[in-house]
mmCIF file of N, CA, C and O in Angstrom:
data_model
loop_
_atom_site.group_PDB
_atom_site.id
_atom_site.type_symbol
_atom_site.label_atom_id
_atom_site.label_comp_id
_atom_site.label_asym_id
_atom_site.label_seq_id
_atom_site.Cartn_x
_atom_site.Cartn_y
_atom_site.Cartn_z
ATOM 1 N N MET M 1 116.042 43.188 51.252
ATOM 2 C CA MET M 1 114.877 42.509 50.761
ATOM 3 C C MET M 1 114.434 43.160 49.448
ATOM 4 O O MET M 1 114.328 44.378 49.351
ATOM 5 N N LYS M 2 114.168 42.362 48.434
ATOM 6 C CA LYS M 2 113.812 42.870 47.126
ATOM 7 C C LYS M 2 112.394 43.446 47.122
ATOM 8 O O LYS M 2 111.510 42.939 47.788
ATOM 9 N N ASN M 3 112.204 44.499 46.352
ATOM 10 C CA ASN M 3 110.923 45.193 46.212
ATOM 11 C C ASN M 3 110.433 45.836 47.505
ATOM 12 O O ASN M 3 109.264 46.155 47.637
ATOM 13 N N GLU M 4 111.295 46.019 48.457
ATOM 14 C CA GLU M 4 110.933 46.698 49.691
ATOM 15 C C GLU M 4 111.136 48.200 49.488
ATOM 16 O O GLU M 4 112.185 48.634 49.028
ATOM 17 N N VAL M 5 110.113 48.976 49.818
ATOM 18 C CA VAL M 5 110.209 50.429 49.664
ATOM 19 C C VAL M 5 110.999 50.990 50.845
ATOM 20 O O VAL M 5 110.629 50.798 51.994
ATOM 21 N N LEU M 6 112.092 51.645 50.528
ATOM 22 C CA LEU M 6 112.943 52.217 51.565
ATOM 23 C C LEU M 6 112.606 53.671 51.859
ATOM 24 O O LEU M 6 112.757 54.130 52.982
ATOM 25 N N LEU M 7 112.163 54.405 50.826
ATOM 26 C CA LEU M 7 111.893 55.831 50.995
ATOM 27 C C LEU M 7 110.568 56.208 50.359
ATOM 28 O O LEU M 7 110.314 55.877 49.194
ATOM 29 N N SER M 8 109.737 56.889 51.123
ATOM 30 C CA SER M 8 108.490 57.469 50.617
ATOM 31 C C SER M 8 108.625 58.983 50.660
ATOM 32 O O SER M 8 108.918 59.557 51.710
ATOM 33 N N ILE M 9 108.423 59.612 49.512
ATOM 34 C CA ILE M 9 108.451 61.066 49.408
ATOM 35 C C ILE M 9 107.001 61.522 49.285
ATOM 36 O O ILE M 9 106.293 61.103 48.371
ATOM 37 N N ILE M 10 106.555 62.370 50.207
ATOM 38 C CA ILE M 10 105.164 62.814 50.225
ATOM 39 C C ILE M 10 105.093 64.300 49.883
ATOM 40 O O ILE M 10 105.794 65.117 50.487
ATOM 41 N N THR M 11 104.236 64.618 48.899
ATOM 42 C CA THR M 11 104.058 65.998 48.478
ATOM 43 C C THR M 11 102.580 66.370 48.540
ATOM 44 O O THR M 11 101.774 65.816 47.794
ATOM 45 N N PRO M 12 102.208 67.292 49.429
ATOM 46 C CA PRO M 12 100.834 67.811 49.396
ATOM 47 C C PRO M 12 100.714 68.777 48.211
ATOM 48 O O PRO M 12 101.654 69.506 47.900
ATOM 49 N N TYR M 13 99.562 68.767 47.554
ATOM 50 C CA TYR M 13 99.405 69.568 46.343
ATOM 51 C C TYR M 13 98.111 70.377 46.393
ATOM 52 O O TYR M 13 97.054 69.849 46.717
ATOM 53 N N TYR M 14 98.216 71.654 46.027
ATOM 54 C CA TYR M 14 97.041 72.499 45.828
ATOM 55 C C TYR M 14 97.427 73.705 44.983
ATOM 56 O O TYR M 14 98.227 74.546 45.420
ATOM 57 N N LYS M 15 96.903 73.776 43.774
ATOM 58 C CA LYS M 15 97.080 74.919 42.867
ATOM 59 C C LYS M 15 98.542 75.312 42.636
ATOM 60 O O LYS M 15 98.890 76.492 42.689
ATOM 61 N N CYS M 16 99.392 74.360 42.381
ATOM 62 C CA CYS M 16 100.805 74.693 42.126
ATOM 63 C C CYS M 16 101.353 73.848 40.987
ATOM 64 O O CYS M 16 102.446 73.304 41.075
ATOM 65 N N LEU M 17 100.573 73.755 39.909
ATOM 66 C CA LEU M 17 100.937 72.906 38.778
ATOM 67 C C LEU M 17 102.299 73.274 38.190
ATOM 68 O O LEU M 17 103.094 72.403 37.855
ATOM 69 N N ARG M 18 102.573 74.561 38.094
ATOM 70 C CA ARG M 18 103.860 75.007 37.540
ATOM 71 C C ARG M 18 105.033 74.420 38.329
ATOM 72 O O ARG M 18 105.998 73.928 37.769
ATOM 73 N N TYR M 19 104.918 74.462 39.639
ATOM 74 C CA TYR M 19 105.999 73.963 40.494
ATOM 75 C C TYR M 19 106.090 72.439 40.488
ATOM 76 O O TYR M 19 107.174 71.874 40.499
ATOM 77 N N ILE M 20 104.956 71.769 40.468
ATOM 78 C CA ILE M 20 104.978 70.310 40.503
ATOM 79 C C ILE M 20 105.565 69.750 39.209
ATOM 80 O O ILE M 20 106.201 68.702 39.214
ATOM 81 N N LYS M 21 105.383 70.462 38.101
ATOM 82 C CA LYS M 21 105.995 70.026 36.834
ATOM 83 C C LYS M 21 107.519 70.110 36.927
ATOM 84 O O LYS M 21 108.226 69.208 36.482
ATOM 85 N N ILE M 22 108.018 71.176 37.500
ATOM 86 C CA ILE M 22 109.470 71.319 37.675
ATOM 87 C C ILE M 22 109.984 70.264 38.639
ATOM 88 O O ILE M 22 110.989 69.588 38.371
ATOM 89 N N LEU M 23 109.286 70.094 39.756
ATOM 90 C CA LEU M 23 109.697 69.099 40.747
ATOM 91 C C LEU M 23 109.680 67.690 40.160
ATOM 92 O O LEU M 23 110.589 66.896 40.410
ATOM 93 N N SER M 24 108.683 67.383 39.345
ATOM 94 C CA SER M 24 108.616 66.041 38.752
ATOM 95 C C SER M 24 109.774 65.806 37.790
ATOM 96 O O SER M 24 110.283 64.686 37.698
ATOM 97 N N SER M 25 110.213 66.850 37.103
ATOM 98 C CA SER M 25 111.352 66.673 36.190
ATOM 99 C C SER M 25 112.641 66.379 36.959
ATOM 100 O O SER M 25 113.579 65.791 36.415
ATOM 101 N N ILE M 26 112.670 66.760 38.230
ATOM 102 C CA ILE M 26 113.830 66.486 39.080
ATOM 103 C C ILE M 26 113.709 65.124 39.764
ATOM 104 O O ILE M 26 114.659 64.339 39.781
ATOM 105 N N LEU M 27 112.532 64.835 40.326
ATOM 106 C CA LEU M 27 112.366 63.617 41.125
ATOM 107 C C LEU M 27 112.163 62.345 40.308
ATOM 108 O O LEU M 27 112.745 61.301 40.625
ATOM 109 N N VAL M 28 111.341 62.387 39.275
ATOM 110 C CA VAL M 28 110.985 61.171 38.541
ATOM 111 C C VAL M 28 112.202 60.417 38.011
ATOM 112 O O VAL M 28 112.266 59.191 38.152
ATOM 113 N N PRO M 29 113.205 61.070 37.443
ATOM 114 C CA PRO M 29 114.369 60.313 36.967
ATOM 115 C C PRO M 29 115.135 59.606 38.094
ATOM 116 O O PRO M 29 115.907 58.680 37.831
ATOM 117 N N GLN M 30 114.916 60.016 39.334
ATOM 118 C CA GLN M 30 115.635 59.419 40.461
ATOM 119 C C GLN M 30 114.848 58.307 41.154
ATOM 120 O O GLN M 30 115.381 57.628 42.029
ATOM 121 N N LEU M 31 113.590 58.117 40.771
ATOM 122 C CA LEU M 31 112.757 57.108 41.417
ATOM 123 C C LEU M 31 113.141 55.709 40.940
ATOM 124 O O LEU M 31 113.443 55.500 39.776
ATOM 125 N N ARG M 32 113.122 54.782 41.870
ATOM 126 C CA ARG M 32 113.412 53.373 41.588
ATOM 127 C C ARG M 32 112.386 52.538 42.329
ATOM 128 O O ARG M 32 111.538 53.048 43.049
ATOM 129 N N GLU M 33 112.507 51.213 42.228
ATOM 130 C CA GLU M 33 111.524 50.336 42.874
ATOM 131 C C GLU M 33 111.519 50.474 44.391
ATOM 132 O O GLU M 33 110.547 50.126 45.041
ATOM 133 N N ASN M 34 112.598 50.997 44.962
ATOM 134 C CA ASN M 34 112.641 51.144 46.418
ATOM 135 C C ASN M 34 112.400 52.584 46.877
ATOM 136 O O ASN M 34 112.576 52.899 48.037
ATOM 137 N N VAL M 35 111.983 53.462 45.940
ATOM 138 C CA VAL M 35 111.658 54.856 46.274
ATOM 139 C C VAL M 35 110.317 55.186 45.623
ATOM 140 O O VAL M 35 110.158 55.033 44.418
ATOM 141 N N GLU M 36 109.360 55.621 46.437
ATOM 142 C CA GLU M 36 108.051 56.007 45.901
ATOM 143 C C GLU M 36 107.802 57.488 46.171
ATOM 144 O O GLU M 36 108.265 58.037 47.162
ATOM 145 N N TRP M 37 107.065 58.108 45.258
ATOM 146 C CA TRP M 37 106.671 59.502 45.428
ATOM 147 C C TRP M 37 105.154 59.540 45.517
ATOM 148 O O TRP M 37 104.452 59.085 44.613
ATOM 149 N N ILE M 38 104.642 60.050 46.606
ATOM 150 C CA ILE M 38 103.207 60.133 46.852
ATOM 151 C C ILE M 38 102.786 61.596 46.746
ATOM 152 O O ILE M 38 103.274 62.439 47.485
ATOM 153 N N ILE M 39 101.877 61.869 45.807
ATOM 154 C CA ILE M 39 101.324 63.210 45.645
ATOM 155 C C ILE M 39 99.874 63.160 46.108
ATOM 156 O O ILE M 39 99.089 62.341 45.617
ATOM 157 N N VAL M 40 99.526 64.026 47.044
ATOM 158 C CA VAL M 40 98.155 64.076 47.560
ATOM 159 C C VAL M 40 97.538 65.408 47.156
ATOM 160 O O VAL M 40 97.908 66.459 47.675
ATOM 161 N N ASP M 41 96.611 65.360 46.186
ATOM 162 C CA ASP M 41 95.907 66.543 45.707
ATOM 163 C C ASP M 41 94.825 66.897 46.726
ATOM 164 O O ASP M 41 93.913 66.114 46.977
ATOM 165 N N ASP M 42 94.935 68.065 47.288
ATOM 166 C CA ASP M 42 94.049 68.500 48.364
ATOM 167 C C ASP M 42 92.778 69.163 47.822
ATOM 168 O O ASP M 42 92.522 70.342 48.044
ATOM 169 N N GLY M 43 91.994 68.404 47.079
ATOM 170 C CA GLY M 43 90.695 68.880 46.626
ATOM 171 C C GLY M 43 90.699 69.782 45.415
ATOM 172 O O GLY M 43 89.678 70.376 45.094
ATOM 173 N N TYR M 44 91.813 69.893 44.703
ATOM 174 C CA TYR M 44 91.848 70.781 43.542
ATOM 175 C C TYR M 44 91.514 70.041 42.253
ATOM 176 O O TYR M 44 90.821 70.556 41.399
ATOM 177 N N GLY M 45 92.012 68.827 42.091
ATOM 178 C CA GLY M 45 91.645 67.999 40.950
ATOM 179 C C GLY M 45 92.408 68.248 39.673
ATOM 180 O O GLY M 45 91.862 68.061 38.592
ATOM 181 N N ASP M 46 93.661 68.660 39.763
ATOM 182 C CA ASP M 46 94.473 68.862 38.561
ATOM 183 C C ASP M 46 94.790 67.541 37.873
ATOM 184 O O ASP M 46 94.727 66.467 38.472
ATOM 185 N N ASP M 47 95.173 67.638 36.613
ATOM 186 C CA ASP M 47 95.542 66.478 35.802
ATOM 187 C C ASP M 47 97.053 66.283 35.895
ATOM 188 O O ASP M 47 97.823 67.175 35.560
ATOM 189 N N PHE M 48 97.471 65.107 36.318
ATOM 190 C CA PHE M 48 98.892 64.799 36.464
ATOM 191 C C PHE M 48 99.370 63.831 35.383
ATOM 192 O O PHE M 48 100.320 63.086 35.587
ATOM 193 N N SER M 49 98.717 63.830 34.233
ATOM 194 C CA SER M 49 99.070 62.881 33.174
ATOM 195 C C SER M 49 100.482 63.108 32.628
ATOM 196 O O SER M 49 101.046 62.228 31.985
ATOM 197 N N PHE M 50 101.068 64.252 32.894
ATOM 198 C CA PHE M 50 102.438 64.526 32.444
ATOM 199 C C PHE M 50 103.465 63.711 33.239
ATOM 200 O O PHE M 50 104.613 63.593 32.827
ATOM 201 N N ILE M 51 103.065 63.156 34.372
ATOM 202 C CA ILE M 51 103.973 62.331 35.179
ATOM 203 C C ILE M 51 103.796 60.883 34.750
ATOM 204 O O ILE M 51 102.737 60.294 34.959
ATOM 205 N N ASP M 52 104.821 60.337 34.143
ATOM 206 C CA ASP M 52 104.761 58.971 33.644
ATOM 207 C C ASP M 52 105.779 58.119 34.390
ATOM 208 O O ASP M 52 106.923 57.995 33.957
ATOM 209 N N SER M 53 105.365 57.579 35.520
ATOM 210 C CA SER M 53 106.249 56.728 36.305
ATOM 211 C C SER M 53 105.408 55.777 37.148
ATOM 212 O O SER M 53 104.426 56.190 37.760
ATOM 213 N N GLU M 54 105.819 54.539 37.168
ATOM 214 C CA GLU M 54 105.106 53.556 37.981
ATOM 215 C C GLU M 54 105.386 53.742 39.470
ATOM 216 O O GLU M 54 104.719 53.142 40.307
ATOM 217 N N TYR M 55 106.348 54.587 39.810
ATOM 218 C CA TYR M 55 106.727 54.800 41.204
ATOM 219 C C TYR M 55 106.061 56.030 41.815
ATOM 220 O O TYR M 55 106.364 56.402 42.934
ATOM 221 N N VAL M 56 105.153 56.649 41.065
ATOM 222 C CA VAL M 56 104.416 57.810 41.556
ATOM 223 C C VAL M 56 102.992 57.367 41.872
ATOM 224 O O VAL M 56 102.311 56.769 41.042
ATOM 225 N N LYS M 57 102.544 57.664 43.086
ATOM 226 C CA LYS M 57 101.190 57.336 43.518
ATOM 227 C C LYS M 57 100.425 58.642 43.698
ATOM 228 O O LYS M 57 100.883 59.547 44.385
ATOM 229 N N LEU M 58 99.268 58.751 43.068
ATOM 230 C CA LEU M 58 98.437 59.946 43.149
ATOM 231 C C LEU M 58 97.196 59.655 43.970
ATOM 232 O O LEU M 58 96.527 58.640 43.757
ATOM 233 N N TYR M 59 96.900 60.532 44.895
ATOM 234 C CA TYR M 59 95.696 60.426 45.714
ATOM 235 C C TYR M 59 94.976 61.760 45.669
ATOM 236 O O TYR M 59 95.608 62.808 45.696
ATOM 237 N N TYR M 60 93.665 61.710 45.583
ATOM 238 C CA TYR M 60 92.844 62.921 45.506
ATOM 239 C C TYR M 60 91.915 62.978 46.711
ATOM 240 O O TYR M 60 91.152 62.046 46.951
ATOM 241 N N LEU M 61 91.990 64.059 47.447
ATOM 242 C CA LEU M 61 91.046 64.297 48.531
ATOM 243 C C LEU M 61 89.834 65.008 47.938
ATOM 244 O O LEU M 61 89.971 65.879 47.083
ATOM 245 N N ALA M 62 88.647 64.653 48.385
ATOM 246 C CA ALA M 62 87.415 65.178 47.802
ATOM 247 C C ALA M 62 87.221 66.665 48.071
ATOM 248 O O ALA M 62 86.678 67.382 47.244
ATOM 249 N N LYS M 63 87.678 67.117 49.235
ATOM 250 C CA LYS M 63 87.446 68.508 49.627
ATOM 251 C C LYS M 63 88.747 69.111 50.143
ATOM 252 O O LYS M 63 89.510 68.463 50.851
ATOM 253 N N ASN M 64 88.961 70.377 49.808
ATOM 254 C CA ASN M 64 90.154 71.074 50.270
ATOM 255 C C ASN M 64 90.125 71.236 51.782
ATOM 256 O O ASN M 64 89.139 71.667 52.359
ATOM 257 N N SER M 65 91.235 70.892 52.423
ATOM 258 C CA SER M 65 91.306 70.963 53.881
ATOM 259 C C SER M 65 91.756 72.330 54.376
ATOM 260 O O SER M 65 91.608 72.642 55.551
ATOM 261 N N GLY M 66 92.329 73.134 53.491
ATOM 262 C CA GLY M 66 92.767 74.469 53.885
ATOM 263 C C GLY M 66 94.163 74.521 54.466
ATOM 264 O O GLY M 66 94.646 75.578 54.836
ATOM 265 N N CYS M 67 94.817 73.382 54.588
ATOM 266 C CA CYS M 67 96.195 73.356 55.091
ATOM 267 C C CYS M 67 96.892 72.108 54.545
ATOM 268 O O CYS M 67 96.261 71.237 53.981
ATOM 269 N N ALA M 68 98.180 72.045 54.720
ATOM 270 C CA ALA M 68 98.953 70.908 54.194
ATOM 271 C C ALA M 68 98.933 69.703 55.127
ATOM 272 O O ALA M 68 99.353 68.620 54.758
ATOM 273 N N GLY M 69 98.426 69.865 56.343
ATOM 274 C CA GLY M 69 98.450 68.790 57.338
ATOM 275 C C GLY M 69 97.650 67.557 56.938
ATOM 276 O O GLY M 69 98.117 66.432 57.052
ATOM 277 N N LYS M 70 96.420 67.768 56.452
ATOM 278 C CA LYS M 70 95.575 66.627 56.096
ATOM 279 C C LYS M 70 96.157 65.833 54.932
ATOM 280 O O LYS M 70 96.223 64.605 54.997
ATOM 281 N N PRO M 71 96.591 66.473 53.826
ATOM 282 C CA PRO M 71 97.195 65.682 52.751
ATOM 283 C C PRO M 71 98.493 64.997 53.193
ATOM 284 O O PRO M 71 98.791 63.885 52.764
ATOM 285 N N ARG M 72 99.261 65.627 54.052
ATOM 286 C CA ARG M 72 100.468 64.983 54.565
ATOM 287 C C ARG M 72 100.115 63.735 55.375
ATOM 288 O O ARG M 72 100.739 62.688 55.225
ATOM 289 N N ASN M 73 99.113 63.850 56.234
ATOM 290 C CA ASN M 73 98.694 62.699 57.029
ATOM 291 C C ASN M 73 98.135 61.585 56.151
ATOM 292 O O ASN M 73 98.371 60.404 56.410
ATOM 293 N N HIS M 74 97.402 61.952 55.105
ATOM 294 C CA HIS M 74 96.900 60.946 54.168
ATOM 295 C C HIS M 74 98.073 60.240 53.480
ATOM 296 O O HIS M 74 98.066 59.024 53.322
ATOM 297 N N GLY M 75 99.068 61.021 53.091
ATOM 298 C CA GLY M 75 100.267 60.442 52.498
ATOM 299 C C GLY M 75 100.974 59.496 53.453
ATOM 300 O O GLY M 75 101.460 58.433 53.051
ATOM 301 N N LEU M 76 101.032 59.865 54.724
ATOM 302 C CA LEU M 76 101.629 58.975 55.737
ATOM 303 C C LEU M 76 100.873 57.658 55.824
ATOM 304 O O LEU M 76 101.480 56.590 55.961
ATOM 305 N N ASP M 77 99.550 57.725 55.739
ATOM 306 C CA ASP M 77 98.737 56.502 55.783
ATOM 307 C C ASP M 77 99.008 55.593 54.588
ATOM 308 O O ASP M 77 98.934 54.378 54.700
ATOM 309 N N MET M 78 99.318 56.180 53.445
ATOM 310 C CA MET M 78 99.531 55.415 52.222
ATOM 311 C C MET M 78 100.990 54.975 52.021
ATOM 312 O O MET M 78 101.275 54.081 51.238
ATOM 313 N N ALA M 79 101.902 55.602 52.734
ATOM 314 C CA ALA M 79 103.336 55.346 52.540
ATOM 315 C C ALA M 79 103.720 53.923 52.941
ATOM 316 O O ALA M 79 103.227 53.392 53.931
ATOM 317 N N LYS M 80 104.624 53.355 52.150
ATOM 318 C CA LYS M 80 105.134 52.017 52.420
ATOM 319 C C LYS M 80 106.611 52.023 52.792
ATOM 320 O O LYS M 80 107.175 50.988 53.095
ATOM 321 N N GLY M 81 107.238 53.177 52.740
ATOM 322 C CA GLY M 81 108.672 53.275 52.976
ATOM 323 C C GLY M 81 109.066 53.152 54.434
ATOM 324 O O GLY M 81 108.295 53.494 55.331
ATOM 325 N N LYS M 82 110.280 52.664 54.638
ATOM 326 C CA LYS M 82 110.837 52.616 55.996
ATOM 327 C C LYS M 82 111.177 54.026 56.474
ATOM 328 O O LYS M 82 111.076 54.326 57.647
ATOM 329 N N CYS M 83 111.600 54.865 55.538
ATOM 330 C CA CYS M 83 111.901 56.272 55.832
ATOM 331 C C CYS M 83 110.920 57.124 55.039
ATOM 332 O O CYS M 83 110.526 56.782 53.934
ATOM 333 N N ILE M 84 110.536 58.245 55.638
ATOM 334 C CA ILE M 84 109.558 59.135 55.001
ATOM 335 C C ILE M 84 110.093 60.551 55.036
ATOM 336 O O ILE M 84 110.656 60.987 56.035
ATOM 337 N N THR M 85 109.893 61.257 53.918
ATOM 338 C CA THR M 85 110.260 62.671 53.878
ATOM 339 C C THR M 85 109.131 63.434 53.191
ATOM 340 O O THR M 85 108.351 62.863 52.436
ATOM 341 N N PHE M 86 109.041 64.705 53.506
ATOM 342 C CA PHE M 86 108.053 65.579 52.876
ATOM 343 C C PHE M 86 108.786 66.554 51.978
ATOM 344 O O PHE M 86 109.766 67.177 52.392
ATOM 345 N N VAL M 87 108.293 66.679 50.751
ATOM 346 C CA VAL M 87 108.836 67.651 49.811
ATOM 347 C C VAL M 87 107.651 68.429 49.265
ATOM 348 O O VAL M 87 106.773 67.853 48.600
ATOM 349 N N ASP M 88 107.599 69.711 49.564
ATOM 350 C CA ASP M 88 106.525 70.550 49.028
ATOM 351 C C ASP M 88 106.793 70.836 47.555
ATOM 352 O O ASP M 88 107.937 70.752 47.083
ATOM 353 N N ALA M 89 105.743 71.176 46.815
ATOM 354 C CA ALA M 89 105.877 71.392 45.386
ATOM 355 C C ALA M 89 106.867 72.482 45.037
ATOM 356 O O ALA M 89 107.525 72.432 44.008
ATOM 357 N N ASP M 90 107.003 73.482 45.914
ATOM 358 C CA ASP M 90 107.917 74.580 45.610
ATOM 359 C C ASP M 90 109.296 74.384 46.248
ATOM 360 O O ASP M 90 110.113 75.304 46.250
ATOM 361 N N ASP M 91 109.577 73.215 46.778
ATOM 362 C CA ASP M 91 110.917 72.897 47.301
ATOM 363 C C ASP M 91 111.795 72.435 46.145
ATOM 364 O O ASP M 91 111.841 71.268 45.814
ATOM 365 N N LEU M 92 112.465 73.375 45.535
ATOM 366 C CA LEU M 92 113.277 73.027 44.382
ATOM 367 C C LEU M 92 114.746 73.206 44.706
ATOM 368 O O LEU M 92 115.602 72.734 44.044
#
């Protein structure tokens, strides 16, 4: 089926801009209409303007949860993919 998202990649984010820049240089060139990357900022509020891709979805949580579980669950709620994987910012 056309335009169906097959894979959702979810990344919880908190104070790791250096790593997310490296990860984005690896993931963004591989994204297509059937692969989405969901970044959930856990209350830190960094600027992700360096990521220029229509396949990247950014979500900001108002308050830091103190763990990666809440942003991961939020990413699961937003994911449209048939398959889901988690990639942390420092998973290079």
